[in-house]
GROMACS .gro file of C-alpha atoms in nm:
model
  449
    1UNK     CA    1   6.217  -1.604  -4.121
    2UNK     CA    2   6.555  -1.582  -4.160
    3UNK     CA    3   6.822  -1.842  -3.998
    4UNK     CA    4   7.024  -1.745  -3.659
    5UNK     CA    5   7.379  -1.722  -3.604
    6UNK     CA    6   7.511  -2.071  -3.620
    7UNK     CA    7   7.655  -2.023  -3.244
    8UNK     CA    8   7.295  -1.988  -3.157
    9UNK     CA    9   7.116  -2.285  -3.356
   10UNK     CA   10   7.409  -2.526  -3.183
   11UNK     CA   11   7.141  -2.391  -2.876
   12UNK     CA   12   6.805  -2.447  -3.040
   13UNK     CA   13   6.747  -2.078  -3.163
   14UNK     CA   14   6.720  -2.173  -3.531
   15UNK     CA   15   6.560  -1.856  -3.671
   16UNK     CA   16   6.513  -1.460  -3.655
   17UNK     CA   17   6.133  -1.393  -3.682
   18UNK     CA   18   6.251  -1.048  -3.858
   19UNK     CA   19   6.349  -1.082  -4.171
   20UNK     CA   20   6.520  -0.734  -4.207
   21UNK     CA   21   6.908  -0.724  -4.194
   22UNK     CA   22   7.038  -0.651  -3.831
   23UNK     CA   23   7.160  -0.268  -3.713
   24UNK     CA   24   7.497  -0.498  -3.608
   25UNK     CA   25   7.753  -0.301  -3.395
   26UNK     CA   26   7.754  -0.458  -3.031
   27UNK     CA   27   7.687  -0.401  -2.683
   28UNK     CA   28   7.832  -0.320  -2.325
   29UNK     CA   29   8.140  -0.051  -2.470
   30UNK     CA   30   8.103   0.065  -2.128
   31UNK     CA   31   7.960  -0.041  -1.821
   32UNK     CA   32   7.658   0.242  -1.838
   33UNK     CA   33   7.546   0.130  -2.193
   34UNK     CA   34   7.410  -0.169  -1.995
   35UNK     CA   35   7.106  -0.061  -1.739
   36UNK     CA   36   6.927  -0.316  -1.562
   37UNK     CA   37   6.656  -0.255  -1.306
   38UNK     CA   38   6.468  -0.464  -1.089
   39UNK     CA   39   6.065  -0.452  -1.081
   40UNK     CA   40   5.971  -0.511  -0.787
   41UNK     CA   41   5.733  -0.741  -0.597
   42UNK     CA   42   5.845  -0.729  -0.235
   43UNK     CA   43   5.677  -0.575   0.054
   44UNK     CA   44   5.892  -0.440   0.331
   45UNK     CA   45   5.791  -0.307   0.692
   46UNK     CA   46   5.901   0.105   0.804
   47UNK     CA   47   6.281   0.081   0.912
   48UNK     CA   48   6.203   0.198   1.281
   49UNK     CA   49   5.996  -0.182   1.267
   50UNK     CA   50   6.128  -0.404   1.587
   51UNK     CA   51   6.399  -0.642   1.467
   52UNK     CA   52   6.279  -0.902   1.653
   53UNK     CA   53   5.984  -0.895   1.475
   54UNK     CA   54   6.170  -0.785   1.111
   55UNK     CA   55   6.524  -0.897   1.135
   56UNK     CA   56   6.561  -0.815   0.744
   57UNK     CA   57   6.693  -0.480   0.665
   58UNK     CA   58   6.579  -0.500   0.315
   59UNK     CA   59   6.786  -0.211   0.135
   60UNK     CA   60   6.797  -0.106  -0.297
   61UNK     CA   61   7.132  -0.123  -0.438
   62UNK     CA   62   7.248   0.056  -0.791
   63UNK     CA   63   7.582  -0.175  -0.856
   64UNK     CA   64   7.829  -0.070  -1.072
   65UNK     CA   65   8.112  -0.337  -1.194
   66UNK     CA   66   7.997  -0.586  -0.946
   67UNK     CA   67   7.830  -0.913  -1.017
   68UNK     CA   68   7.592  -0.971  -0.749
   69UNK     CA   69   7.793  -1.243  -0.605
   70UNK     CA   70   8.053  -1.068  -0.531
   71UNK     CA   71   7.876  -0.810  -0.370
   72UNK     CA   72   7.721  -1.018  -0.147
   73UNK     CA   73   8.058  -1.148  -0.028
   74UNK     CA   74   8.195  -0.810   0.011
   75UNK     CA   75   7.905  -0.749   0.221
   76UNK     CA   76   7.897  -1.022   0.390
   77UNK     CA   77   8.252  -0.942   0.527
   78UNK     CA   78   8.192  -0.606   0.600
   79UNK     CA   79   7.958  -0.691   0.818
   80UNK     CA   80   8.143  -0.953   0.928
   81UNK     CA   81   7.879  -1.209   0.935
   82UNK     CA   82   7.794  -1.576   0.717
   83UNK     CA   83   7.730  -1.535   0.339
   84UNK     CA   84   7.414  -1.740   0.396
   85UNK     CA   85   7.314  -1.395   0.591
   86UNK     CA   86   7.299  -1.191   0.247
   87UNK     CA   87   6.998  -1.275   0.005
   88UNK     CA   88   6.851  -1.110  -0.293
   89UNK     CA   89   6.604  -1.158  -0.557
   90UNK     CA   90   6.783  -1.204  -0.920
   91UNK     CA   91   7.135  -1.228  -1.021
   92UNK     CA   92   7.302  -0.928  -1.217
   93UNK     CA   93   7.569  -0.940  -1.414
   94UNK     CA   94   7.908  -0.719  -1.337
   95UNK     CA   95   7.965  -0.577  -1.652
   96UNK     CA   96   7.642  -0.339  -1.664
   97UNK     CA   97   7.493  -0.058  -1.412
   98UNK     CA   98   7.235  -0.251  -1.196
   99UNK     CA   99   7.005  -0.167  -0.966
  100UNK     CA  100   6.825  -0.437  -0.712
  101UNK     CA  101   6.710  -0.529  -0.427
  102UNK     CA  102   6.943  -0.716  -0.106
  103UNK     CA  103   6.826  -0.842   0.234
  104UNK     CA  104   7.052  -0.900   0.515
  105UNK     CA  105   6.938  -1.041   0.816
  106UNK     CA  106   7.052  -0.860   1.153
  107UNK     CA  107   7.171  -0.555   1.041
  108UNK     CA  108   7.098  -0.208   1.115
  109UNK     CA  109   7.097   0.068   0.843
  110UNK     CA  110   7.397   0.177   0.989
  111UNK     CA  111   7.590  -0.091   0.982
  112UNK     CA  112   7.562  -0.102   0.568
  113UNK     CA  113   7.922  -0.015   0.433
  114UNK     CA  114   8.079   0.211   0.188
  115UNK     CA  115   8.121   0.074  -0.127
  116UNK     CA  116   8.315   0.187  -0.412
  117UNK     CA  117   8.062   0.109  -0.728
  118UNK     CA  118   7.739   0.086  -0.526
  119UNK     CA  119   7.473   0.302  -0.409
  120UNK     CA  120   7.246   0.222  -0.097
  121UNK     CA  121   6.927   0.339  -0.064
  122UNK     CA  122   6.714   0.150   0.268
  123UNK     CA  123   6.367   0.059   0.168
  124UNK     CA  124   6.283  -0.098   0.484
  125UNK     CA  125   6.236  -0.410   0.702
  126UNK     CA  126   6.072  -0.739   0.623
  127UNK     CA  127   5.979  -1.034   0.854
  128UNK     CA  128   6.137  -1.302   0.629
  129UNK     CA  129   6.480  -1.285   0.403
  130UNK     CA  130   6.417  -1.207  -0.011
  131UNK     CA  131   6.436  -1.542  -0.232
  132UNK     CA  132   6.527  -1.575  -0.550
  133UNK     CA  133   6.252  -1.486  -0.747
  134UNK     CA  134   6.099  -1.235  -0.549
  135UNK     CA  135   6.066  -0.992  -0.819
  136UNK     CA  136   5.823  -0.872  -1.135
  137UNK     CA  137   6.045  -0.857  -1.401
  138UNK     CA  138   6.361  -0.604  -1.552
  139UNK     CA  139   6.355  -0.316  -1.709
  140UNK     CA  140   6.617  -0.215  -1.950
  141UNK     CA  141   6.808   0.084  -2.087
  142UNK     CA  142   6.998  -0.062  -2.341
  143UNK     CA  143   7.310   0.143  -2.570
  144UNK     CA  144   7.440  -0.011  -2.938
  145UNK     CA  145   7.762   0.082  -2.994
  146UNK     CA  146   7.865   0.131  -3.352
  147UNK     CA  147   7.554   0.009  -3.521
  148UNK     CA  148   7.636  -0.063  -3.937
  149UNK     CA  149   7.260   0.045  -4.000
  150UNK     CA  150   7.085   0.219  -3.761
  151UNK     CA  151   6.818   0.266  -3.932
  152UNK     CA  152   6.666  -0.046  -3.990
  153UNK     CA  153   6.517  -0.044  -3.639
  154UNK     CA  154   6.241   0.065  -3.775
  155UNK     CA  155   6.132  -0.208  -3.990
  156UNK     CA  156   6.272  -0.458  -3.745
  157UNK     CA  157   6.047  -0.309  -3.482
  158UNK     CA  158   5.750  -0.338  -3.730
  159UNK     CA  159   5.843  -0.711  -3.796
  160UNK     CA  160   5.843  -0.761  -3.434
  161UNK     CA  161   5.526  -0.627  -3.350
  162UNK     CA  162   5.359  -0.818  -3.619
  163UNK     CA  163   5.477  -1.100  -3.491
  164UNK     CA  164   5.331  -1.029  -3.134
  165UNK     CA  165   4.984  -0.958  -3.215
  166UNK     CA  166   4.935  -0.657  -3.038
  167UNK     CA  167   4.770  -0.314  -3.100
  168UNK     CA  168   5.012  -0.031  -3.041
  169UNK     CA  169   4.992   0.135  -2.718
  170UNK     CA  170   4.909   0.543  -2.699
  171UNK     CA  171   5.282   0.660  -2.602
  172UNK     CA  172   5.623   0.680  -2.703
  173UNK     CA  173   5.676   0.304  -2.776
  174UNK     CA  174   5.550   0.008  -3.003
  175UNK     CA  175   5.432  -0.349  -2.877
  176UNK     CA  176   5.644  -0.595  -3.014
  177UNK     CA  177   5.692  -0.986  -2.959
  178UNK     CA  178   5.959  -1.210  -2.975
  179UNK     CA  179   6.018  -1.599  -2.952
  180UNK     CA  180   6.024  -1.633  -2.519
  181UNK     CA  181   6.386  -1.838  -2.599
  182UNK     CA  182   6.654  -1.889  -2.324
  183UNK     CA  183   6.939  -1.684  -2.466
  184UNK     CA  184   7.304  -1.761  -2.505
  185UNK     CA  185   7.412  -1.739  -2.108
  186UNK     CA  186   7.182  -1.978  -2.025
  187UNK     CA  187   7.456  -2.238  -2.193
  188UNK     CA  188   7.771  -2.074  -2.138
  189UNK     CA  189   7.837  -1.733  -2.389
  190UNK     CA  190   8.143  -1.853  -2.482
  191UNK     CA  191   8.145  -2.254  -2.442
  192UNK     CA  192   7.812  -2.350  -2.480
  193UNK     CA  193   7.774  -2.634  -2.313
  194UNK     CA  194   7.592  -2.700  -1.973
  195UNK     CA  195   7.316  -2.825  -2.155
  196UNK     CA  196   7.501  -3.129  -2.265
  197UNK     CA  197   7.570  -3.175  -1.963
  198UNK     CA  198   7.244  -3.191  -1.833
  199UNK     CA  199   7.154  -3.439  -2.125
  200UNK     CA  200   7.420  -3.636  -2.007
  201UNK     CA  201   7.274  -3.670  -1.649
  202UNK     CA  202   6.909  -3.696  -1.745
  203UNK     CA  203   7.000  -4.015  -1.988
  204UNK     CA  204   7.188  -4.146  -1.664
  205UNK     CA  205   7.548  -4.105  -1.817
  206UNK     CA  206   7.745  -3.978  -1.564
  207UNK     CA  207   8.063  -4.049  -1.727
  208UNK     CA  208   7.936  -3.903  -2.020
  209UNK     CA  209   7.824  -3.565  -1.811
  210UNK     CA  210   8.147  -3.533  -1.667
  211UNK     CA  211   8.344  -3.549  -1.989
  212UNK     CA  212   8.124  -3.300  -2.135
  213UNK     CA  213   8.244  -3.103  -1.904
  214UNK     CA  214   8.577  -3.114  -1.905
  215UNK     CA  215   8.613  -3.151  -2.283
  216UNK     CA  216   8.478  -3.035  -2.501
  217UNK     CA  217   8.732  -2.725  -2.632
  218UNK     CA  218   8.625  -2.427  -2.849
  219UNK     CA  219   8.820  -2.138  -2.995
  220UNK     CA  220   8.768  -1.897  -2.746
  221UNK     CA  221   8.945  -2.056  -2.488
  222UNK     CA  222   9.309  -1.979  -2.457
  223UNK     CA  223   9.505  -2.274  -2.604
  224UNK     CA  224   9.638  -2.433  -2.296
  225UNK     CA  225   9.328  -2.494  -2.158
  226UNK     CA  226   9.197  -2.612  -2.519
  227UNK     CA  227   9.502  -2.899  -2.473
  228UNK     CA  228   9.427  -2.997  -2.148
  229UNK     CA  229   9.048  -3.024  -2.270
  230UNK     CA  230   9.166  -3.240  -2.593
  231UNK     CA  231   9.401  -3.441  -2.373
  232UNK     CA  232   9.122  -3.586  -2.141
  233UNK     CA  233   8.868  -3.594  -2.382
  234UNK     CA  234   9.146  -3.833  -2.566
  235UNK     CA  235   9.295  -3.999  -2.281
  236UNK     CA  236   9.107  -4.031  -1.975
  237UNK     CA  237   9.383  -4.010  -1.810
  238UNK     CA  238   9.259  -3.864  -1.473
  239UNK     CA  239   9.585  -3.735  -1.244
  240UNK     CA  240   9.769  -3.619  -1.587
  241UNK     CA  241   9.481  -3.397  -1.672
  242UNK     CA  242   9.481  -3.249  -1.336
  243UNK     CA  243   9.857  -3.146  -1.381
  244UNK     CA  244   9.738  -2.986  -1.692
  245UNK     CA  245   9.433  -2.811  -1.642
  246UNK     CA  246   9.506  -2.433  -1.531
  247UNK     CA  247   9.379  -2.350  -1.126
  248UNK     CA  248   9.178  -2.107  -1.283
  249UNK     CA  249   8.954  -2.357  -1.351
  250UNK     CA  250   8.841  -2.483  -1.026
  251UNK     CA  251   8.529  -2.639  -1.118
  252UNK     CA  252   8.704  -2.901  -1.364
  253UNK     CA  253   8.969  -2.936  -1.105
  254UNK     CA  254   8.757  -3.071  -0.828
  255UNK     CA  255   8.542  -3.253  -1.055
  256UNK     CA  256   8.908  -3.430  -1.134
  257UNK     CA  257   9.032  -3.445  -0.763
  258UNK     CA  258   8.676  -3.665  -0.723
  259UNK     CA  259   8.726  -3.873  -0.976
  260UNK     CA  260   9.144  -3.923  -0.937
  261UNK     CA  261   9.093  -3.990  -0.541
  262UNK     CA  262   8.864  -4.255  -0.588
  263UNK     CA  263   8.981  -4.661  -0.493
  264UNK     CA  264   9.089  -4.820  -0.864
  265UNK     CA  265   8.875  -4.796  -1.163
  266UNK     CA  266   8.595  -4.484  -1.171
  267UNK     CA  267   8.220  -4.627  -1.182
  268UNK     CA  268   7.926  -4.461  -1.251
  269UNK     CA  269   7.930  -4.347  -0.840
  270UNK     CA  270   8.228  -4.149  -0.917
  271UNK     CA  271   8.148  -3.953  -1.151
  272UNK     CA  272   7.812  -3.853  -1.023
  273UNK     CA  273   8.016  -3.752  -0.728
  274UNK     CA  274   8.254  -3.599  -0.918
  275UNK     CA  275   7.976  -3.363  -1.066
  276UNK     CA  276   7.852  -3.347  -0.654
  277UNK     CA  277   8.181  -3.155  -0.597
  278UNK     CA  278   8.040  -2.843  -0.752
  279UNK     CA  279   7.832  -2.630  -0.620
  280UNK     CA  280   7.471  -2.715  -0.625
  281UNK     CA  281   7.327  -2.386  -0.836
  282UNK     CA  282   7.560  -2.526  -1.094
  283UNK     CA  283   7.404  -2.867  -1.042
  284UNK     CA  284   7.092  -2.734  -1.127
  285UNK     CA  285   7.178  -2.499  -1.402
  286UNK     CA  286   7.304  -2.843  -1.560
  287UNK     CA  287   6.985  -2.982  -1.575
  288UNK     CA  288   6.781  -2.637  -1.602
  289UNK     CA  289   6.989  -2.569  -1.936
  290UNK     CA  290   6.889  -2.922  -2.046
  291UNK     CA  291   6.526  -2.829  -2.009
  292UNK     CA  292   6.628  -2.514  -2.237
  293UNK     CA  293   6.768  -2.647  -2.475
  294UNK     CA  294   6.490  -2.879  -2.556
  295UNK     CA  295   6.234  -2.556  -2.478
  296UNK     CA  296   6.409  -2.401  -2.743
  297UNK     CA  297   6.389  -2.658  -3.012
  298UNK     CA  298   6.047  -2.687  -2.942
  299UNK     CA  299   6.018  -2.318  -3.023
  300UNK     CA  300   6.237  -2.359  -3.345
  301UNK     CA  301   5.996  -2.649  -3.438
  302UNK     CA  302   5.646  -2.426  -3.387
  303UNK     CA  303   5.856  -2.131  -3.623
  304UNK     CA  304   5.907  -2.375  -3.896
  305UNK     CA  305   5.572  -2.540  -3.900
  306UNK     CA  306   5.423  -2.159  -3.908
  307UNK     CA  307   5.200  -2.221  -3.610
  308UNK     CA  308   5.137  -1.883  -3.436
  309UNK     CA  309   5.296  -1.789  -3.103
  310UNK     CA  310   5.032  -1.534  -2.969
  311UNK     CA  311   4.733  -1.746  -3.016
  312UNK     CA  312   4.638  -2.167  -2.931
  313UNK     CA  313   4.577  -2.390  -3.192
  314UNK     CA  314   4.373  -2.687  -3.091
  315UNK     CA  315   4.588  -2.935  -2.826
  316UNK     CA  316   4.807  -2.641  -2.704
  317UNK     CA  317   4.825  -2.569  -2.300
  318UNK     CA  318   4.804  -2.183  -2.214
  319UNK     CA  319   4.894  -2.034  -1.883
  320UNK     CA  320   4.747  -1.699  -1.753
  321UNK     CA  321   4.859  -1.402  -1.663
  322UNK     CA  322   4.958  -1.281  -1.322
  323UNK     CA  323   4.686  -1.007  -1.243
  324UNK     CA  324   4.935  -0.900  -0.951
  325UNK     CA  325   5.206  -0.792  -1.224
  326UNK     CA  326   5.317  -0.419  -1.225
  327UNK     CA  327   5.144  -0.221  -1.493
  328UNK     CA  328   5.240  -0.241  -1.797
  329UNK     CA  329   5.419  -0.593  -1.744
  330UNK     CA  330   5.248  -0.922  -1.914
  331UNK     CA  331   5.399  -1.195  -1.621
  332UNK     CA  332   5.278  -1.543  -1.705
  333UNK     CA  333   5.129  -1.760  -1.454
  334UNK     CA  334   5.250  -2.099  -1.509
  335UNK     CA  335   5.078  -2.265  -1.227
  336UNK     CA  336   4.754  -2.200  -1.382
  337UNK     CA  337   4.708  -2.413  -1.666
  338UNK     CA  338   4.466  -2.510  -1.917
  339UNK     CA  339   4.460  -2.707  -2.225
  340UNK     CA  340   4.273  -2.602  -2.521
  341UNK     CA  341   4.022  -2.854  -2.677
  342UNK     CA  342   3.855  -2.774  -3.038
  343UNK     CA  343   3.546  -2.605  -2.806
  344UNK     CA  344   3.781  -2.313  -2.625
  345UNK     CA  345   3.996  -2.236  -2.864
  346UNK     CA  346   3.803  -1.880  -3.002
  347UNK     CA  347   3.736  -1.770  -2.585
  348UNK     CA  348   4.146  -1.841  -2.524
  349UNK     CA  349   4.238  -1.663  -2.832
  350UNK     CA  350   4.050  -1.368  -2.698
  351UNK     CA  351   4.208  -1.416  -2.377
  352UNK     CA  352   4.596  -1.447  -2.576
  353UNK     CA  353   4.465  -1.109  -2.741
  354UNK     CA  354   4.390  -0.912  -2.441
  355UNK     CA  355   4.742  -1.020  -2.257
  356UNK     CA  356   4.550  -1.233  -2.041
  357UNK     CA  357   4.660  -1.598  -2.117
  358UNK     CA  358   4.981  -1.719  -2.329
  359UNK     CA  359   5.107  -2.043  -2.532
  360UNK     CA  360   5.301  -2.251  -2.308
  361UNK     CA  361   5.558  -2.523  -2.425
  362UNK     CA  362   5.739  -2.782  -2.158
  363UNK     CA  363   6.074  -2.719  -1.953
  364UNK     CA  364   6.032  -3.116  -1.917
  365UNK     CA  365   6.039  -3.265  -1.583
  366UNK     CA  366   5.922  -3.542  -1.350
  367UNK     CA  367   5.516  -3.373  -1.363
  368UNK     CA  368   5.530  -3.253  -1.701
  369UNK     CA  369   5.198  -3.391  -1.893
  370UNK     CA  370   5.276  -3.275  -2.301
  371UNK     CA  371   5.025  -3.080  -2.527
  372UNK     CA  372   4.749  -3.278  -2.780
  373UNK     CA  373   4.761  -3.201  -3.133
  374UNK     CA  374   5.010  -3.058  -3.345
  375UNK     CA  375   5.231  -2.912  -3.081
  376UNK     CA  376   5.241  -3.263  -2.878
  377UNK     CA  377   5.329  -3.367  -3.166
  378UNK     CA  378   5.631  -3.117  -3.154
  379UNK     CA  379   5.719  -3.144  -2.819
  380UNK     CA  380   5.744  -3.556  -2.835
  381UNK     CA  381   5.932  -3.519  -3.156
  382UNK     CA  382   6.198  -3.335  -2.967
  383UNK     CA  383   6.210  -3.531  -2.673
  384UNK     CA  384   6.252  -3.882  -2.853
  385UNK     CA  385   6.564  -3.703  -3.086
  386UNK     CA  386   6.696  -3.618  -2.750
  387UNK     CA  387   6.644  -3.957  -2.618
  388UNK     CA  388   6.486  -3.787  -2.300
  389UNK     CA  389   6.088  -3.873  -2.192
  390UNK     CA  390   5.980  -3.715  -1.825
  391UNK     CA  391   6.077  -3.998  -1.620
  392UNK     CA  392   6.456  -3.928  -1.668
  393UNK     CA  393   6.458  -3.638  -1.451
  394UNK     CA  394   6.341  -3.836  -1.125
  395UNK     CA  395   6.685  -3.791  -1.016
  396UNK     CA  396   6.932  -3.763  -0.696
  397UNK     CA  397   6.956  -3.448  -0.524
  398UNK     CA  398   6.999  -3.135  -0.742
  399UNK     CA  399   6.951  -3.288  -1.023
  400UNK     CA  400   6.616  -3.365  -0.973
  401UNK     CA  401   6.292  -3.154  -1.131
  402UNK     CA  402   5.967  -3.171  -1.190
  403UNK     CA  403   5.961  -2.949  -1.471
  404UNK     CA  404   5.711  -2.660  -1.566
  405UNK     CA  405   5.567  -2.491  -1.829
  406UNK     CA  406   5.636  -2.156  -2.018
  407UNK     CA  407   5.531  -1.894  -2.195
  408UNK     CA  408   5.606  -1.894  -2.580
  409UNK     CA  409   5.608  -1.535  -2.661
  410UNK     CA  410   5.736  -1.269  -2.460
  411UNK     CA  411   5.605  -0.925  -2.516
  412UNK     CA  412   5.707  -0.580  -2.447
  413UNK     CA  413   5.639  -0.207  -2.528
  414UNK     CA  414   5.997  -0.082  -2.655
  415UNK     CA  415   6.101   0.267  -2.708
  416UNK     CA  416   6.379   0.360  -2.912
  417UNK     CA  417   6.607   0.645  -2.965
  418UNK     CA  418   6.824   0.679  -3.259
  419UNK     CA  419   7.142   0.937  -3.162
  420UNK     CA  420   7.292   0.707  -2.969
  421UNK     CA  421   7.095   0.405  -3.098
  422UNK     CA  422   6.925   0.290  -2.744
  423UNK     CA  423   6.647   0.035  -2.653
  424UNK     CA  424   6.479   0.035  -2.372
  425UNK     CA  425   6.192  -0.221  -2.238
  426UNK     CA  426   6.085  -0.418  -1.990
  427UNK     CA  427   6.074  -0.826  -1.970
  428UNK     CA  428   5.944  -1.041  -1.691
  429UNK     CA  429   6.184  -1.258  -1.487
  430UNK     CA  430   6.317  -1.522  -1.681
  431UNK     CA  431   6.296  -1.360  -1.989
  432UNK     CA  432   6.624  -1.252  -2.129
  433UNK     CA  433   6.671  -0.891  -2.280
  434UNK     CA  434   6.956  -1.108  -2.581
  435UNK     CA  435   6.650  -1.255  -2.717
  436UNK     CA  436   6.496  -0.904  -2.802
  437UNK     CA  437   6.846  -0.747  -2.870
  438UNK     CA  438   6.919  -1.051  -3.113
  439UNK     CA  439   6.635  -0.952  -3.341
  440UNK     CA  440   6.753  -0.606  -3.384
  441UNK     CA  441   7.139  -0.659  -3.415
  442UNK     CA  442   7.194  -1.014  -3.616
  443UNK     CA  443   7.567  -1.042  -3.500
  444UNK     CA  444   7.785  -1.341  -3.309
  445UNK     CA  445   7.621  -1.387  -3.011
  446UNK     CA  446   7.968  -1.283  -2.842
  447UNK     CA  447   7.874  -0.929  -2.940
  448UNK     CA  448   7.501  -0.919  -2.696
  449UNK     CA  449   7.729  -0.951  -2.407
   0.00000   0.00000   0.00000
């Protein structure tokens, strides 16, 4: 092993399981050097289906410099018709060609709109609206620009595939395996830090959430906004820091309105409503990247004691695999659990072999029961140096969770072409295509994108 970037240990990724020196170069020099598409798992009706009986016009869009937010308000008005109207099954990012899948409920195929940077293709009608979620996995085409060293792919890709315990498939591509980490975005790319937030709330702070938020200034910020960070991370003083913080920068502004236009003094009710003023996927991301964080310590902890990632050691709890996963797609069950005593740990390892079950390790929450043996021992380790134990997350509102349990090691078959240099693989949802990318490039994080 080899250690990360620093950026990336300040979020738990502490190691590269290659050793070989990175390709470098970076990503995203244009838009379609970035290909994400969806894998599917939604079943729609024929379009000529009544829409009283399948309101949903369920419809597969290839975006182009959009971020799926922003589509879905252009949409929305378009149509002209609520937001709440407009639903889809993962989030894409704008700068990247994307292609996924939207529901809208009422609409007609004709009633879909021109849109500069998107192509519509109707796939049909569904009796309910798509969730978030409601999808396999991604598949990616991936483009490094300006690589240093092209051709260590190679031995990275060997590296990798030792590492996930895997026979080689017969086609174009290896099976490789990489650390299942959350990657950079999950904490902010360029100001990591809605995790400590999250640890903020979960050890009751409120205060202390809110001022992680609002200060906490880094580099690549531009230096007004690093003052008006220092200021009320120095000062607390609440209507002067509203003056200074830019209106860009909405969220920290009415996270300041709440706490200015409160009667006298700021308690503890304050600032948790202060943190209510935002919306509530950002309320949950707080405490979902606190999870993370931890996951990914616990990860970093497992690499340095040199306990394996694609098979159980005695006291670890696998999950299975989805058997309703597209081919070619390993998609972890985490609602079926087991835990692996001394007498099933040869049967599971077969099972972690053949794709069928995987190494879990906590998102901690309000259900989560820890693993025995060595990797309890891991997981509690982390959870008392973050002063966290399960009970902390029985929380108000969005910030509540019960927690869950993931996979440890993601796998993939990758293929990859030298002239340009281009990856391309799949990952199941929740995975993140940085933590395979970071493996092969060994640059600032900044550079994945």
């Amino acid at each position: 092993m080899r250690p990360a970037h620093p950026t990336e240990q300040a979020v738990g990724m502490d190691h590269y399981v290659s050793d070989a020196d990175g390709v470098g170069g970076h990503l995203r020099e244009d838009d379609d050097h970035f290909r994400v598409r969806e894998l599917e798992r939604f079943a729609t009706e024929p379009v000529d289906a009544p829409t009283d009986a399948y309101p949903h016009l369920v419809f597969r869009v290839t975006l182009s410099g959009w971020d799926t937010n922003d589509f879905a308000s252009r949409l929305s008005n378009a149509l002209e018709m609520s937001r709440e109207r407009v639903n889809w099954a993962g989030t894409k990012d704008k700068y990247a060609v994307t292609t996924q899948l939207f529901s809208v409920y009422g609409a007609d195929p004709e009633d879909l709109p021109d849109v500069d940077g998107a192509e519509v293709e109707v796939v049909g009608r569904a009796g309910r609206n798509l969730e978030f979620g409601d999808l396999a996995g991604n598949a990616f085409e991936l483009v490094v620009s300006e690589p240093d060293r092209p051709e260590n792919a190679s031995e990275i890709t060997d590296e990798l595939h030792a590492f996930g315990g895997l026979e080689s498939p017969d086609a174009a591509g290896v099976s490789i395996g990489v650390p299942n980490f959350f990657g950079q975005q999950r904490f902010g790319s360029r100001r990591p830090v809605t995790h400590k937030v999250g640890l903020e709330i979960a050890r009751g702070s409120w205060e202390g959430a809110v001022m992680a938020y609002l200060g906490n200034p880094t580099d690549e910020e531009p230096e007004g906004t690093q003052e008006a960070r220092a200021f009320v991370q120095e000062t607390r003083d609440w209507q002067e820091a509203l003056e200074r913080f830019p209106n860009r920068l909405r969220y920290e502004r009415s996270m300041l309105h709440g706490v200015v236009d409160c009667d006298g003094e700021p308690g503890p009710e304050d600032f948790r409503a202060a943190l209510e003023r935002v919306p509530s996927n950002l309320q949950r991301l707080f405490v979902h990247a606190a999870q993370s964080y931890a996951f990914n310590l616990m990860l970093s902890e497992r690499l340095e004691r040199g306990l394996p990632f694609d098979e159980p050691v005695e006291g670890d709890v696998v999950c299975f695999a989805d058997t309703d996963a597209p081919e070619g797609l390993e998609l972890p069950d985490t609602d079926r659990l087991q835990r692996v005593d001394e007498r099933r740990v040869r049967s599971v390892t077969r099972h972690c072999e053949r794709g069928r079950a995987f190494v879990t390790a906590p998102l901690v929450g309000t259900d989560t029961e820890l693993a025995d043996g060595e990797q309890g021992e891991i997981e509690r380790a982390v959870l008392d140096d973050l002063d966290l134990e399960p009970g902390d997350f029985d929380l108000p509102g969005e910030f509540h969770s019960t927690g869950t349990r993931r996979a440890m090691l993601v796998r993939t078959d990758l293929e990859v072409d030298t002239d340009p240099l281009m990856l391309s693989f799949a990952l199941p949802k929740g995975s993140y295509a940085t933590v395979v990318l970071r493996e092969y490039l060994k640059v600032d994080p900044v550079d994945l994108g």
